[in-house]
Each structure stands twice: as C-alpha cells, then as structure tokens.
Amino acid sequence: MAELLVSAVLPVLFEKLTSGELLNFATQEGVRSKLKKGEKTLKMIEELLIDAEEKQMKDGAVEM
C-alpha cells in the first residue's frame, strides 16, 4: 500500500524539482546543486522500491 503512494508521489516530485521556475530560483539562491543531489537520491529510492516490488511479486517472502 505504501509503495503505491510513494510510486504516485515520486513522479510529481521529480516534475516539481525540474520545473524551470524552481531551477531559476535555485540558481539565484545557490541551492541548485543541493536540488540535483536530492533529485538523484529520490531516483535511487524509486529504483529501490521498484526492485523491491518486483522481488516481492516473484517471492512472496520478501518483506519491506
């Protein structure tokens, strides 16, 4: 259940992180590199969740 929520939220978060307005603001405020690092972290989390979900489908014994 939590996986569905996270899977639905992450794409919206990626879209917001890469929006032109936010990137312009981030550049002006000097936080663009932190946003990019956060975006990479979120992508890694998404990949791990997808992998865990696939493993859980193959082997019901896999737990979060």
PDB file of N, CA and C in Angstrom, residues 11-33:
ATOM      1  N   PRO A  11       6.964  10.706  -9.105  1.00  0.00           N
ATOM      2  CA  PRO A  11       6.973  11.407 -10.401  1.00  0.00           C
ATOM      3  C   PRO A  11       6.565  12.874 -10.286  1.00  0.00           C
ATOM      4  N   VAL A  12       5.617  13.168  -9.422  1.00  0.00           N
ATOM      5  CA  VAL A  12       5.194  14.559  -9.220  1.00  0.00           C
ATOM      6  C   VAL A  12       6.337  15.351  -8.602  1.00  0.00           C
ATOM      7  N   LEU A  13       7.044  14.744  -7.656  1.00  0.00           N
ATOM      8  CA  LEU A  13       8.182  15.400  -7.028  1.00  0.00           C
ATOM      9  C   LEU A  13       9.271  15.683  -8.054  1.00  0.00           C
ATOM     10  N   PHE A  14       9.568  14.708  -8.932  1.00  0.00           N
ATOM     11  CA  PHE A  14      10.563  14.910  -9.982  1.00  0.00           C
ATOM     12  C   PHE A  14      10.166  16.073 -10.881  1.00  0.00           C
ATOM     13  N   GLU A  15       8.896  16.115 -11.239  1.00  0.00           N
ATOM     14  CA  GLU A  15       8.408  17.185 -12.108  1.00  0.00           C
ATOM     15  C   GLU A  15       8.599  18.545 -11.447  1.00  0.00           C
ATOM     16  N   LYS A  16       8.282  18.623 -10.166  1.00  0.00           N
ATOM     17  CA  LYS A  16       8.433  19.883  -9.436  1.00  0.00           C
ATOM     18  C   LYS A  16       9.899  20.270  -9.301  1.00  0.00           C
ATOM     19  N   LEU A  17      10.763  19.280  -9.032  1.00  0.00           N
ATOM     20  CA  LEU A  17      12.185  19.567  -8.866  1.00  0.00           C
ATOM     21  C   LEU A  17      12.823  20.083 -10.148  1.00  0.00           C
ATOM     22  N   THR A  18      12.312  19.661 -11.275  1.00  0.00           N
ATOM     23  CA  THR A  18      12.910  20.059 -12.549  1.00  0.00           C
ATOM     24  C   THR A  18      12.151  21.187 -13.234  1.00  0.00           C
ATOM     25  N   SER A  19      11.201  21.783 -12.541  1.00  0.00           N
ATOM     26  CA  SER A  19      10.456  22.887 -13.148  1.00  0.00           C
ATOM     27  C   SER A  19      11.392  24.078 -13.356  1.00  0.00           C
ATOM     28  N   GLY A  20      11.172  24.798 -14.428  1.00  0.00           N
ATOM     29  CA  GLY A  20      12.015  25.940 -14.766  1.00  0.00           C
ATOM     30  C   GLY A  20      12.052  26.998 -13.685  1.00  0.00           C
ATOM     31  N   GLU A  21      10.907  27.301 -13.102  1.00  0.00           N
ATOM     32  CA  GLU A  21      10.844  28.333 -12.068  1.00  0.00           C
ATOM     33  C   GLU A  21      11.683  27.949 -10.854  1.00  0.00           C
ATOM     34  N   LEU A  22      11.571  26.708 -10.430  1.00  0.00           N
ATOM     35  CA  LEU A  22      12.334  26.265  -9.265  1.00  0.00           C
ATOM     36  C   LEU A  22      13.825  26.263  -9.567  1.00  0.00           C
ATOM     37  N   LEU A  23      14.205  25.811 -10.758  1.00  0.00           N
ATOM     38  CA  LEU A  23      15.625  25.791 -11.111  1.00  0.00           C
ATOM     39  C   LEU A  23      16.190  27.201 -11.205  1.00  0.00           C
ATOM     40  N   ASN A  24      15.412  28.143 -11.738  1.00  0.00           N
ATOM     41  CA  ASN A  24      15.866  29.536 -11.779  1.00  0.00           C
ATOM     42  C   ASN A  24      16.064  30.083 -10.374  1.00  0.00           C
ATOM     43  N   PHE A  25      15.099  29.839  -9.509  1.00  0.00           N
ATOM     44  CA  PHE A  25      15.208  30.283  -8.121  1.00  0.00           C
ATOM     45  C   PHE A  25      16.415  29.640  -7.452  1.00  0.00           C
ATOM     46  N   ALA A  26      16.577  28.341  -7.665  1.00  0.00           N
ATOM     47  CA  ALA A  26      17.678  27.613  -7.040  1.00  0.00           C
ATOM     48  C   ALA A  26      19.026  28.150  -7.502  1.00  0.00           C
ATOM     49  N   THR A  27      19.129  28.501  -8.774  1.00  0.00           N
ATOM     50  CA  THR A  27      20.369  29.050  -9.301  1.00  0.00           C
ATOM     51  C   THR A  27      20.665  30.388  -8.638  1.00  0.00           C
ATOM     52  N   GLN A  28      19.647  31.211  -8.512  1.00  0.00           N
ATOM     53  CA  GLN A  28      19.819  32.525  -7.895  1.00  0.00           C
ATOM     54  C   GLN A  28      20.191  32.402  -6.421  1.00  0.00           C
ATOM     55  N   GLU A  29      19.654  31.439  -5.753  1.00  0.00           N
ATOM     56  CA  GLU A  29      19.894  31.278  -4.319  1.00  0.00           C
ATOM     57  C   GLU A  29      21.071  30.351  -4.015  1.00  0.00           C
ATOM     58  N   GLY A  30      21.669  29.767  -5.035  1.00  0.00           N
ATOM     59  CA  GLY A  30      22.839  28.916  -4.835  1.00  0.00           C
ATOM     60  C   GLY A  30      22.538  27.538  -4.259  1.00  0.00           C
ATOM     61  N   VAL A  31      21.347  27.037  -4.496  1.00  0.00           N
ATOM     62  CA  VAL A  31      20.998  25.719  -3.955  1.00  0.00           C
ATOM     63  C   VAL A  31      20.732  24.694  -5.055  1.00  0.00           C
ATOM     64  N   ARG A  32      21.069  25.037  -6.259  1.00  0.00           N
ATOM     65  CA  ARG A  32      20.792  24.129  -7.381  1.00  0.00           C
ATOM     66  C   ARG A  32      21.478  22.776  -7.193  1.00  0.00           C
ATOM     67  N   SER A  33      22.729  22.787  -6.734  1.00  0.00           N
ATOM     68  CA  SER A  33      23.443  21.511  -6.562  1.00  0.00           C
ATOM     69  C   SER A  33      22.769  20.643  -5.506  1.00  0.00           C
TER      70      SER A  33
END
